[in-house]
XYZ file of C-alpha atoms in Angstrom:
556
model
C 111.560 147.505 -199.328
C 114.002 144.846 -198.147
C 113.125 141.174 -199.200
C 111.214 139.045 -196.606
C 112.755 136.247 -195.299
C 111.553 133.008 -196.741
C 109.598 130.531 -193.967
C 111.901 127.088 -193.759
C 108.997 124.741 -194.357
C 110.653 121.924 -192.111
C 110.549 123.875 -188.620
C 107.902 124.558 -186.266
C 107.021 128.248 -186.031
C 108.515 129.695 -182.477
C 105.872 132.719 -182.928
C 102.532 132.368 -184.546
C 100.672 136.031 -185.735
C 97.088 135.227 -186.101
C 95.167 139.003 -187.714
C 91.305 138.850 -187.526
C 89.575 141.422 -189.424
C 85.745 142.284 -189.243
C 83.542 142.614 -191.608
C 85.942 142.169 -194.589
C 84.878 140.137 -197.610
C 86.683 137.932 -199.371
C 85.967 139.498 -202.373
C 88.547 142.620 -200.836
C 91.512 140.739 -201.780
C 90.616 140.563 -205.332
C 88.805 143.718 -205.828
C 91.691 145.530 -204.276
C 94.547 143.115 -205.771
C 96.128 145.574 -208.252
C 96.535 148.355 -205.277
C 98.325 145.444 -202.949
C 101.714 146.249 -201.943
C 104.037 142.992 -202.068
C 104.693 142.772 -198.632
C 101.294 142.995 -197.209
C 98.190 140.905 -197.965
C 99.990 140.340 -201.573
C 102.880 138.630 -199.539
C 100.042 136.206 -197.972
C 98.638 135.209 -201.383
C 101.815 134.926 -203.272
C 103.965 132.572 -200.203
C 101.115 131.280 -198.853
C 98.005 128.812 -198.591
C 94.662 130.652 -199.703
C 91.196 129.218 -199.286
C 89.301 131.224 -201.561
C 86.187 129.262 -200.414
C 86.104 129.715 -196.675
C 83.028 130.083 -195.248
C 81.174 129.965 -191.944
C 79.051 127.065 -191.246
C 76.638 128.720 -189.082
C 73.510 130.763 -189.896
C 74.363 133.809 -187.787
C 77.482 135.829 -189.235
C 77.822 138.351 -185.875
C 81.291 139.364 -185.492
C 81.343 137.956 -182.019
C 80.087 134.560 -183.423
C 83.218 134.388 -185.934
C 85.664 135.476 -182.928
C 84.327 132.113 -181.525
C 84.631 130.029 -184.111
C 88.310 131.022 -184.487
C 89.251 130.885 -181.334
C 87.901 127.697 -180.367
C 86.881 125.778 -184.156
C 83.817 124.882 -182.749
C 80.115 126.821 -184.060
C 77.226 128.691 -181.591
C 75.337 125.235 -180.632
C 78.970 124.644 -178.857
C 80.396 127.114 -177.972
C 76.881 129.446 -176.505
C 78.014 132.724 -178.336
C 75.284 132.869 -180.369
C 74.806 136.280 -181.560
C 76.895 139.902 -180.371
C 74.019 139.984 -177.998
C 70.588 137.946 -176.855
C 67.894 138.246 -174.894
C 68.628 136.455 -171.640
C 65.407 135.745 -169.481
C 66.581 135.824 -165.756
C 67.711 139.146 -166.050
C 64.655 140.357 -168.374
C 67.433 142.182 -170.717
C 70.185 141.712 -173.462
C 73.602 140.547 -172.520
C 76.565 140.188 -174.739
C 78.800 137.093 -174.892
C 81.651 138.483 -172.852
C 79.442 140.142 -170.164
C 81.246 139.557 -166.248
C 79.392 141.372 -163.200
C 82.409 140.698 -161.638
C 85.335 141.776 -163.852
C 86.814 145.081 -163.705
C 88.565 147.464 -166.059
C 91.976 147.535 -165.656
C 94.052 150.433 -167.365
C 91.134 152.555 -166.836
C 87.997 152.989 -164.605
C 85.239 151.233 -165.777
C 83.552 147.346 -165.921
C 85.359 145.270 -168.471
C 84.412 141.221 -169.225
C 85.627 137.471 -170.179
C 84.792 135.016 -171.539
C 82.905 133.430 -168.760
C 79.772 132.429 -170.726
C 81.650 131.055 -173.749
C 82.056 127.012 -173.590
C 85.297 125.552 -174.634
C 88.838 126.200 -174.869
C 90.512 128.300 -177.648
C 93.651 127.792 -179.469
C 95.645 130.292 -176.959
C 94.068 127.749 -173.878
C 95.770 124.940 -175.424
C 98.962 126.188 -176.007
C 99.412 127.356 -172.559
C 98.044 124.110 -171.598
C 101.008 121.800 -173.641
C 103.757 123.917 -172.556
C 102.643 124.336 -169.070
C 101.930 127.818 -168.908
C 105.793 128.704 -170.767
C 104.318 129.928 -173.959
C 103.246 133.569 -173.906
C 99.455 134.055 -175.395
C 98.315 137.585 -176.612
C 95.465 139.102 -178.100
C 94.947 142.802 -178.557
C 91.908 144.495 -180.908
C 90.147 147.529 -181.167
C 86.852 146.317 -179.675
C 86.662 144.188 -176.437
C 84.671 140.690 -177.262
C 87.527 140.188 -180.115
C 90.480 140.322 -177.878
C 88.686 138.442 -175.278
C 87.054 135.762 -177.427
C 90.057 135.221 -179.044
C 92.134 134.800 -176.465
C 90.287 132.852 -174.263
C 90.305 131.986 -170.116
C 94.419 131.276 -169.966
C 95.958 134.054 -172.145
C 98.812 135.789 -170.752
C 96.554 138.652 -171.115
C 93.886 140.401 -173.446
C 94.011 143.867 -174.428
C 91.410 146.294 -176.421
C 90.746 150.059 -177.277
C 88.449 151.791 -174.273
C 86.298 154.191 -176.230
C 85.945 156.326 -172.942
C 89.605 157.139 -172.128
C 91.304 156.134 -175.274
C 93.669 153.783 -173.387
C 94.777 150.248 -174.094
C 93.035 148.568 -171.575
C 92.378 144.772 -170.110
C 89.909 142.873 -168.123
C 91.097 142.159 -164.052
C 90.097 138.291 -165.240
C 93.991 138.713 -166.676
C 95.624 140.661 -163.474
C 94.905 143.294 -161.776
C 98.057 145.517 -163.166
C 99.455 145.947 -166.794
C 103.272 145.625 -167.557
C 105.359 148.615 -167.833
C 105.101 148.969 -171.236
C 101.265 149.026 -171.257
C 101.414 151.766 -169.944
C 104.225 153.592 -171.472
C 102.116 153.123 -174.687
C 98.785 154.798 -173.189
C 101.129 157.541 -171.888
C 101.904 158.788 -175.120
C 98.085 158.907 -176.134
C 98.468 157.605 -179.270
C 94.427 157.847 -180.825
C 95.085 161.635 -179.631
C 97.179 162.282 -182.197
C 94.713 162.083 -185.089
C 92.352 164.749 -183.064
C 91.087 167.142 -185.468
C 93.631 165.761 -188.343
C 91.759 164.875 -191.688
C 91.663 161.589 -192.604
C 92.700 161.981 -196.733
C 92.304 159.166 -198.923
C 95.597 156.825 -199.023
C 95.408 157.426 -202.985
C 94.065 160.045 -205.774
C 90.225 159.471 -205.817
C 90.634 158.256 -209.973
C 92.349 155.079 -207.971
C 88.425 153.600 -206.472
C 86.799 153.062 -209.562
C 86.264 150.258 -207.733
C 83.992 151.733 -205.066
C 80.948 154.150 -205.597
C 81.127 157.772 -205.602
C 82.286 159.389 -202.269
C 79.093 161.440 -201.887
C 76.748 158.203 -201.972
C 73.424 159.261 -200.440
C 72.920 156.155 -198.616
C 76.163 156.018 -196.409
C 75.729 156.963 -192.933
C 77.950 159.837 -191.580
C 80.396 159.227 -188.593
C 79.562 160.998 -185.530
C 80.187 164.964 -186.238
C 81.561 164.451 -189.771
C 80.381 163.855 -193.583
C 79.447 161.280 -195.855
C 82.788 162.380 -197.907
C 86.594 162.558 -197.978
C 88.284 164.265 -195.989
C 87.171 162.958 -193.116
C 88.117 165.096 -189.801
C 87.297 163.250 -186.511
C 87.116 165.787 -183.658
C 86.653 165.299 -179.760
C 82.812 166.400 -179.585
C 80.945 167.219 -176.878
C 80.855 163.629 -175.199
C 82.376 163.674 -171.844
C 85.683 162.403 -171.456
C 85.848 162.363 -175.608
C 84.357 159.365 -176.062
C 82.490 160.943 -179.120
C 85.987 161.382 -180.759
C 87.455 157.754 -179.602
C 83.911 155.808 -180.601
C 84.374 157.625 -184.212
C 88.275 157.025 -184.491
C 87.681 153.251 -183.580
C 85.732 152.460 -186.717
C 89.071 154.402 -188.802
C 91.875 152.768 -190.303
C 94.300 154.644 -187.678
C 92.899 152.411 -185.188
C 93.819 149.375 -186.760
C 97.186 151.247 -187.183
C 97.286 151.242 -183.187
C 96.739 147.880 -183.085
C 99.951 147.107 -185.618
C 101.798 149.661 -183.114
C 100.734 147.860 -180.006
C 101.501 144.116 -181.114
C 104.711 145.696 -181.987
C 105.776 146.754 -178.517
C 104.196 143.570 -177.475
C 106.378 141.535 -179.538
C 109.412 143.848 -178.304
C 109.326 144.175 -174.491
C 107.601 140.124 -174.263
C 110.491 138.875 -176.044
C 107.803 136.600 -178.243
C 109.010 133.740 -180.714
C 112.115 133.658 -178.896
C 111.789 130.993 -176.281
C 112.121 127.791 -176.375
C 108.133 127.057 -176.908
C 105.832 129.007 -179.304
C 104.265 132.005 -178.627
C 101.035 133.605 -180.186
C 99.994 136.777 -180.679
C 96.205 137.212 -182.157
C 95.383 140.881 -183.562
C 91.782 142.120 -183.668
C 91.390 144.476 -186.669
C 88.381 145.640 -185.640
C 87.879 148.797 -187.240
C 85.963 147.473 -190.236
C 82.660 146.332 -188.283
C 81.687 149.939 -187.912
C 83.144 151.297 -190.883
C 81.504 148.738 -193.104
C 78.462 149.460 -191.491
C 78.083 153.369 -192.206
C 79.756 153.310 -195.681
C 79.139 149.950 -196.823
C 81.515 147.317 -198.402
C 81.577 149.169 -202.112
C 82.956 152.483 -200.448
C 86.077 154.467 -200.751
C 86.427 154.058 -197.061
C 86.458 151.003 -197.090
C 88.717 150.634 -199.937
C 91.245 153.112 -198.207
C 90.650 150.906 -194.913
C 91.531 147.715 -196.603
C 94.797 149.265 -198.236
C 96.014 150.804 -195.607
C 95.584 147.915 -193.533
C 97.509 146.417 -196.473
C 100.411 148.937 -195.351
C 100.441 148.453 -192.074
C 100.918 144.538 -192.700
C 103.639 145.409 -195.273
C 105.498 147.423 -192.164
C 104.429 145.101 -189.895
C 106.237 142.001 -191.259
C 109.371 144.125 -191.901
C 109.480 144.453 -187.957
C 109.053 140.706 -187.156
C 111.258 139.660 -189.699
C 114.234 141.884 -188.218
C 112.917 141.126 -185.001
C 112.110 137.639 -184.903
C 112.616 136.431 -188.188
C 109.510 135.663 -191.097
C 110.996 132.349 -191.481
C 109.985 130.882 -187.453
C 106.598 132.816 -187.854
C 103.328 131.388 -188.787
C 100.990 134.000 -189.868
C 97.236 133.576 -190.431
C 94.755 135.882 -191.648
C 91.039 135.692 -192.068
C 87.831 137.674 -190.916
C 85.260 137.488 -188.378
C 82.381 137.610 -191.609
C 81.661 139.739 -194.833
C 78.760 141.958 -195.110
C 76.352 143.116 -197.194
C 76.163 146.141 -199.449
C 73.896 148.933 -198.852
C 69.963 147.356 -199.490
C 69.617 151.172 -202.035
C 72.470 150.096 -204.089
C 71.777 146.926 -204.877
C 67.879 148.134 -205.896
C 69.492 150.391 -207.428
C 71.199 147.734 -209.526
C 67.545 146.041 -209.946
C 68.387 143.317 -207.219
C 65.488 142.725 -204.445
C 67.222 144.547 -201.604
C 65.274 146.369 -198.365
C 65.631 147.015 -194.914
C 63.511 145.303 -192.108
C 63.001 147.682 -188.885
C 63.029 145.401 -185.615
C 60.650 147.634 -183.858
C 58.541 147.710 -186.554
C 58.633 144.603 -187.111
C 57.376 143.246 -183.771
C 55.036 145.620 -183.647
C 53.202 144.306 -186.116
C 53.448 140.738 -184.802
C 52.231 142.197 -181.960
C 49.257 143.779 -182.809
C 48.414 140.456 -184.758
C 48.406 138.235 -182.218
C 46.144 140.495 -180.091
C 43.400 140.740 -182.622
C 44.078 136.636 -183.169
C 44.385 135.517 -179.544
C 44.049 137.925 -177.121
C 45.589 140.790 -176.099
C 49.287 140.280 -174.477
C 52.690 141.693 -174.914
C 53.273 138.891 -177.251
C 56.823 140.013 -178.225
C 58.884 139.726 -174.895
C 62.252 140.528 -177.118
C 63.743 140.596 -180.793
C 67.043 140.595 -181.476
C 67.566 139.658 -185.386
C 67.623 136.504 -185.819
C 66.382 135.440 -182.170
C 62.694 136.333 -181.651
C 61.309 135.529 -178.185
C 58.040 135.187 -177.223
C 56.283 136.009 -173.827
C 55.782 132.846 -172.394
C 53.876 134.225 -169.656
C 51.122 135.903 -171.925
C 51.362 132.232 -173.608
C 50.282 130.516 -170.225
C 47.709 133.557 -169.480
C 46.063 132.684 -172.962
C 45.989 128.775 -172.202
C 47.525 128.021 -175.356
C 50.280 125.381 -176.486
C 53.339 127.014 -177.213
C 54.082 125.141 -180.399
C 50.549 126.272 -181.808
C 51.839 130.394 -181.140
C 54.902 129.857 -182.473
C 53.448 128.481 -185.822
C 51.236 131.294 -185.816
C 53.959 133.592 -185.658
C 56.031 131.896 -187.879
C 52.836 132.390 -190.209
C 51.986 136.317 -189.483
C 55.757 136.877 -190.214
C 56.403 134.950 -193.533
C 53.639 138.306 -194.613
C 56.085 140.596 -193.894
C 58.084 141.929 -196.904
C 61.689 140.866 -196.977
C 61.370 137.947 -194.100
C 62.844 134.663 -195.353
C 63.296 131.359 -193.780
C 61.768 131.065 -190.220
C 62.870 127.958 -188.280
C 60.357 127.474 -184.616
C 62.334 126.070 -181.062
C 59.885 123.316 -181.854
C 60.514 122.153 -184.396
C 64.365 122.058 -183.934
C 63.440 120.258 -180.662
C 61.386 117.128 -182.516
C 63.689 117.219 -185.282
C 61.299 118.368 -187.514
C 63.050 121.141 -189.715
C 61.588 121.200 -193.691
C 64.810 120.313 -196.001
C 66.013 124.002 -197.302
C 69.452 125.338 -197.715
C 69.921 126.582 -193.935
C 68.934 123.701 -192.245
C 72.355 122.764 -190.466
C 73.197 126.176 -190.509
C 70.654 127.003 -188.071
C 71.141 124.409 -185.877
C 74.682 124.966 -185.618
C 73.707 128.593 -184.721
C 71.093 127.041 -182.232
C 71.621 126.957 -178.512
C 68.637 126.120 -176.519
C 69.110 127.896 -173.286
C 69.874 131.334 -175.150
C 68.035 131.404 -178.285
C 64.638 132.611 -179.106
C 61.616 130.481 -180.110
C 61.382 131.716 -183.736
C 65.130 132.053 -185.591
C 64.237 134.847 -188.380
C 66.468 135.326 -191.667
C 65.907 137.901 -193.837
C 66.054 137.400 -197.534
C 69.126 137.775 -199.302
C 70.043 141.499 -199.841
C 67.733 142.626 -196.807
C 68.625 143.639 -193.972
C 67.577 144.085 -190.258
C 68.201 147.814 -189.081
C 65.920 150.276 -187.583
C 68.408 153.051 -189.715
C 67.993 154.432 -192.947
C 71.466 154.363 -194.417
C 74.197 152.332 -193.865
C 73.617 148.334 -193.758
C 73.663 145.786 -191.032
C 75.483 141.975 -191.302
C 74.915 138.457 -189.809
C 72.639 136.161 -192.178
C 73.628 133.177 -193.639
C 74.336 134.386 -197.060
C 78.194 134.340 -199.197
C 78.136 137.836 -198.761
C 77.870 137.450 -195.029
C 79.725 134.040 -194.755
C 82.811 133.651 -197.305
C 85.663 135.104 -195.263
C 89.430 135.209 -196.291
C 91.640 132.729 -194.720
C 95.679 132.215 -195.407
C 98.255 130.234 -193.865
C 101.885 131.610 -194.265
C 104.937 130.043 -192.468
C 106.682 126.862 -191.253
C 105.343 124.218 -192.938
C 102.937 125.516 -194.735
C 102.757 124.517 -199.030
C 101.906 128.028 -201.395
C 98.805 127.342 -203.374
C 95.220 128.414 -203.924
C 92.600 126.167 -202.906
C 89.344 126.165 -203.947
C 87.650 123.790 -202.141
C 85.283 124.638 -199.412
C 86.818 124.705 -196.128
C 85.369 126.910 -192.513
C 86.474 128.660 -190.048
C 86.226 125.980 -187.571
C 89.104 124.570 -189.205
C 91.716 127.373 -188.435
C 91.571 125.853 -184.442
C 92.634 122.386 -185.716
C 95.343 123.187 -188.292
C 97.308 126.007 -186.082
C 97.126 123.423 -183.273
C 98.429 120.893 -185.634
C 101.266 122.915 -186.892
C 102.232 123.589 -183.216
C 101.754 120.074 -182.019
C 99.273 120.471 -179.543
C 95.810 118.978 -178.816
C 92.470 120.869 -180.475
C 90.479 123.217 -178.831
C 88.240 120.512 -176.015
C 85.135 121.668 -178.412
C 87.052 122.028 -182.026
C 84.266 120.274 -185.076
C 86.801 121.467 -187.356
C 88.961 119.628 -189.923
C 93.150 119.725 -189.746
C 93.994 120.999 -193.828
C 96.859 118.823 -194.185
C 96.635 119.597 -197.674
C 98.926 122.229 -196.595
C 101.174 120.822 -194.798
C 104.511 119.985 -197.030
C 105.405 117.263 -194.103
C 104.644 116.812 -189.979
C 105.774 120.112 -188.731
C 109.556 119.442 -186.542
C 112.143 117.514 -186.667
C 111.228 113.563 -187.552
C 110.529 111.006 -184.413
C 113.076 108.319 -183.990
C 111.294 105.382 -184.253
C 110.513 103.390 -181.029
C 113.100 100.557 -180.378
C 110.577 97.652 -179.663
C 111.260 94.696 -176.723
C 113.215 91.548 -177.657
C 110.694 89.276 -178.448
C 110.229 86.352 -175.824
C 112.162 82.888 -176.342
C 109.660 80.336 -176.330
C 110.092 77.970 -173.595
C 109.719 74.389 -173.957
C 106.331 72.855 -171.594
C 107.673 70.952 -168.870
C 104.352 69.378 -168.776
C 104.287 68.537 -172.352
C 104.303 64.874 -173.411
C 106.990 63.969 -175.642
C-alpha cells in the first residue's frame, strides 16, 4: 500500500470528508483494533484526534436524532427532530423528520423529502453561506433522512439508496435533474451485481472470537436468508426487487456503494480543488439494520465494521492521488451505538428484556378504563413518546396533569420500564434530580413530543420482535459514539475527556473559518487545533493618533 500523504497542519483543508456511520459503537474500534488495516480507521487513530469519550447529550439515541446533531451541533429541543418518527396530531398519524408532501423523487418515480421540519442550519448551510454559494456541499448515504439531515436546505445536492429501484436517487428540493454522472452510475446498476452472490465472511471464522457464534438463536434473519454465513441476498418476490435492495441496504456492499459513489463525486465535481472548501458528508448507513437483526457482538457486524475498514483504506488512497490527504480534513463518528441482544446479556446474568409497544399500551389501556372510565386512553406510542387522548381526557372531566401521573404510575408496574418524565412536569420545571434529567429535556420539544417520555431500563429494549434488538435510550451503549479529526490543523492524540456530538458543528466550522450552525450549543475543541487554521492576519495598522490642540478659549 503506498504511504499516505501527511496533512500540513498550517493550511486550511480545501476538501473536508465527513463519514457518519449508524449504529456503530465506540467500543468497534477497539474490539476490532488488531484486524485494522493501517490505512483505514487505524490511519484515523494513529494521525489523528480521538475522543474516546464522545457521547450524545440527549436522551433519545435515534439515528435520525444523531444525523441532527451533526449536522447542525445543536440537540432535539432545537433542532425538532426528535425521534426517526412521532406521532403528529393534525394529521392523526406518524411522520418522520424529513417528511415533504411536496417533494418529489428525482432519479426515480416515487415521493422523496427535506429537511423542511428540521430548525436550524447545518454545517454544509454555512459553508455555502461564507463563500457565497462557491463551495460545493455533498452528502450521499444509504438511507434517505442521513443524506438529507446532513446536508441540510443549501447543499449542492443530497443523494441516497432507493430501496424500490436500486438507483442513486435525490429529493426535487435539490433540482429537478441529476448531473451526468448520476446517472452514468445508476446505469451500470451497481447493488445488481451482488444478486444472488454470497456474502462470505471478509476473514476465516477462527478470526471473530470476538463475536458470538454465527448460528446465535437470537439474531433475526434478513429477508429470504439465514441467521449464518454465507449470506446470499436474492431478488424475492417483491415487485420491482425491493425485497432484494431493502436486504442488500443493511450489507456491507452498500456501504461499499457509497465509497464508489463519493468517489465519482469527488471525480466529475472537481471537489477540494477550488479556491474555497468543499465538503462531502458520507452516510454509512448500512449498520442501523444490520445491527439490529444480528446485534453489535455478531460476525456480521464484525465483517461490516472491517470491511468498512477496507473501503476507507481504498478510499483515502483515491483522495490522496486525487486531491491530496494533506488539504483534506476527514472526520468520522456515528449517528449512536446500540445495544446487544436483551437474551445475551441474560444470558450473561445481566437484567436484560424486551418491552412490546402494543403490549405495552394495551395494558395502560385497559387500566385506565377500569380506573377512570372507559376511553381509548392511548391515542399513540412511539418509544420514548407516549401520547395520550386528550379528547377522552376532556370527555372524562379530568385535569390532564392528574392522568398523566396516573399513567406515569400504572407504567412504573410494568417490568423493564425505567425513568418516566410527564409534559407537566417539564412544563413547571418540576423534574425529580436523576441522571437523565437534562438529557430529556434536551430530547424535549413541546409541539412534537408526547405527554409521558418512557425509558426503558438499561439492557431492555422496546420491540414488538423476538430476536434482534432495538436502539435509542440514553444509556453508553446507546450514546458513546466514535469521533476523530484527521487533517489540516488538527494535533494527533487521544483524549479522554468527555466531549458530544454537538461539538463536531463548531470545530469543522472553526477549522474552515466560518460562522456555527444559527442553532450550534456545541463547544469548538481547540485542544486540537496546533494553531488558527490559514495563513496568520497582518495586524491592523491603527490611525495616527490626534495632535492635541491648544483651547483658544483657555485662560493662560
Amino acid at each position: 500500500m503506498p504511504v499516505l500523504a501527511q496533512a500540513d497542519q498550517s493550511a486550511r483543508p480545501t476538501l473536508v470528508i465527513m463519514m457518519v456511520a449508524d449504529q456503530f459503537s465506540y467500543n468497534f474500534l477497539t474490539r476490532y483494533e488488531d484486524k485494522l488495516t493501517s490505512g483505514g480507521l487505524r490511519y484515523l487513530v494513529e494521525r489523528g484526534a480521538e475522543f474516546s469519550n464522545c457521547r450524545l447529550e440527549c436522551a433519545v439515541s435515534d439515528a435520525s436524532v444523531g444525523h441532527a446533531v451533526i449536522a447542525t451541533g445543536a440537540n432535539p429541543w432545537h433542532t425538532g427532530v426528535i425521534a426517526n418518527k412521532w406521532y403528529d396530531r393534525r394529521s392523526r398519524s406518524e411522520v418522520g423528520p424529513t417528511e415533504d408532501k411536496n417533494a418529489s423523487m428525482v432519479g426515480a418515480n416515487g415521493p422523496a423529502g427535506s429537511v423542511k421540519l428540521m430548525s436550524g442550519t447545518t454545517i454544509g448551510d454555512q459553508l455555502k453561506l461564507a463563500t457565497n454559494g462557491r463551495s460545493k456541499v455533498f452528502s450521499m448515504a444509504v438511507s434517505e433522512p442521513a443524506s438529507l439531515l446532513l446536508a441540510g436546505r443549501l447543499a449542492s445536492n443530497a443523494f441516497w439508496f432507493d430501496t424500490r429501484s436500486g438507483n442513486m436517487v435525490s429529493s426535487s428540493r435539490y433540482g429537478t435533474t441529476q448531473p451526468a454522472w448520476v446517472k452514468a452510475f445508476n446505469d451500470q446498476h451497481p447493488a445488481d451485481r451482488y444478486i444472488g452472490k454470497p456474502w462470505q465472511r471478509l476473514m476465516p471464522e477462527t478470526e471473530y472470537a470476538a463475536s458470538t457464534r454465527d448460528d446465535y438463536p437470537r439474531e433475526r434473519p434478513l429477508e429470504n436468508d439465514g441467521r449464518a454465513f454465507p449470506h446470499v441476498i436474492n431478488r424475492g418476490s417483491g415487485a420491482q426487487g425491493q425485497d432484494y435492495y431493502g436486504s442488500f441496504a443493511m450489507t456491507p456492499m452498500a456501504n461499499q456503494l457509497i465509497f464508489d459513489f463519493a468517489r465519482d463525486a469527488v471525480d466529475k465535481e472537481h471537489l477540494g480543488t477550488h479556491t474555497t472548501a468543499d465538503l462531502l458528508i458520507l452516510g454509512l448507513s448500512a449498520g442501523e439494520g444490520l445491527a439490529q437483526y444480528f446485534g453489535p457482538y455478531s460476525q456480521e457486524v464484525e465483517d461490516l465494521v472491517l470491511r468498512m475498514d477496507r473501503s476507507m483504506e481504498s478510499f483515502f488512497q483515491f483522495l490522496d492521488e486525487k486531491v491530496g490527504l494533506d488539504k483534506c480534513l476527514l472526520v468520522f463518528t456515528a449517528s449512536h451505538g446500540g445495544p446487544a441482544i436483551p437474551e445475551f446479556l441474560s444470558e450473561r446474568g445481566l437484567d436484560a428484556g424486551r418491552i412490546d409497544p402494543s403490549v405495552f399500551t394495551q395494558f395502560l389501556d385497559a387500566k385506565l378504563d377500569s380506573r377512570v372510565g372507559e376511553e381509548n386512553w392511548i391515542e399513540s406510542f412511539s418509544p420514548p413518546n407516549l401520547y395520550l387522548n386528550l379528547d377522552a381526557i376532556d370527555n372524562q372531566k379530568l385535569r390532564q396533569p392528574d392522568v398523566e401521573t396516573l399513567v406515569k404510575q400504572l407504567a412504573q408496574s410494568v417490568p423493564g420500564v425505567g425513568e418516566i418524565v410527564t409534559a407537566y412536569q417539564l412544563f413547571t420545571n418540576q423534574i425529580p434530580n436523576g441522571p437523565f434529567v437534562q438529557a430529556v429535556r434536551k430530547s424535549y420539544d413541546f409541539g412534537r413530543s408526547g405527554e409521558l417520555f418512557v425509558i426503558p431500563k438499561s439492557g431492555w429494549v422496546f420491540t414488538s420482535q423476538t430476536s434482534g434488538t432495538g436502539y435509542g435510550s440514553p444509556y453508553s451503549y446507546d450514546t458513546q459514539v466514535p469521533l476523530i479529526f484527521c487533517g489540516p490543523g488538527v494535533a494527533h492524540g487521544n483524549f479522554i475527556d468527555r466531549v458530544t456530538p454537538c461539538d463536531i458543528a463548531a470545530t469543522v466550522t472553526a477549522l474552515l473559518g466560518v460562522e456555527m450552525p444559527s442553532l450550534c450549543e456545541g463547544q469548538g475543541l481547540n485542544r486540537i487545533m496546533l494553531q488558527e487554521a490559514g495563513p496568520p492576519r497582518p495586524r491592523m495598522k491603527s490611525a495616527p493618533a490626534a495632535v492635541p490642540q491648544p483651547d483658544q478659549n483657555r485662560k493662560r
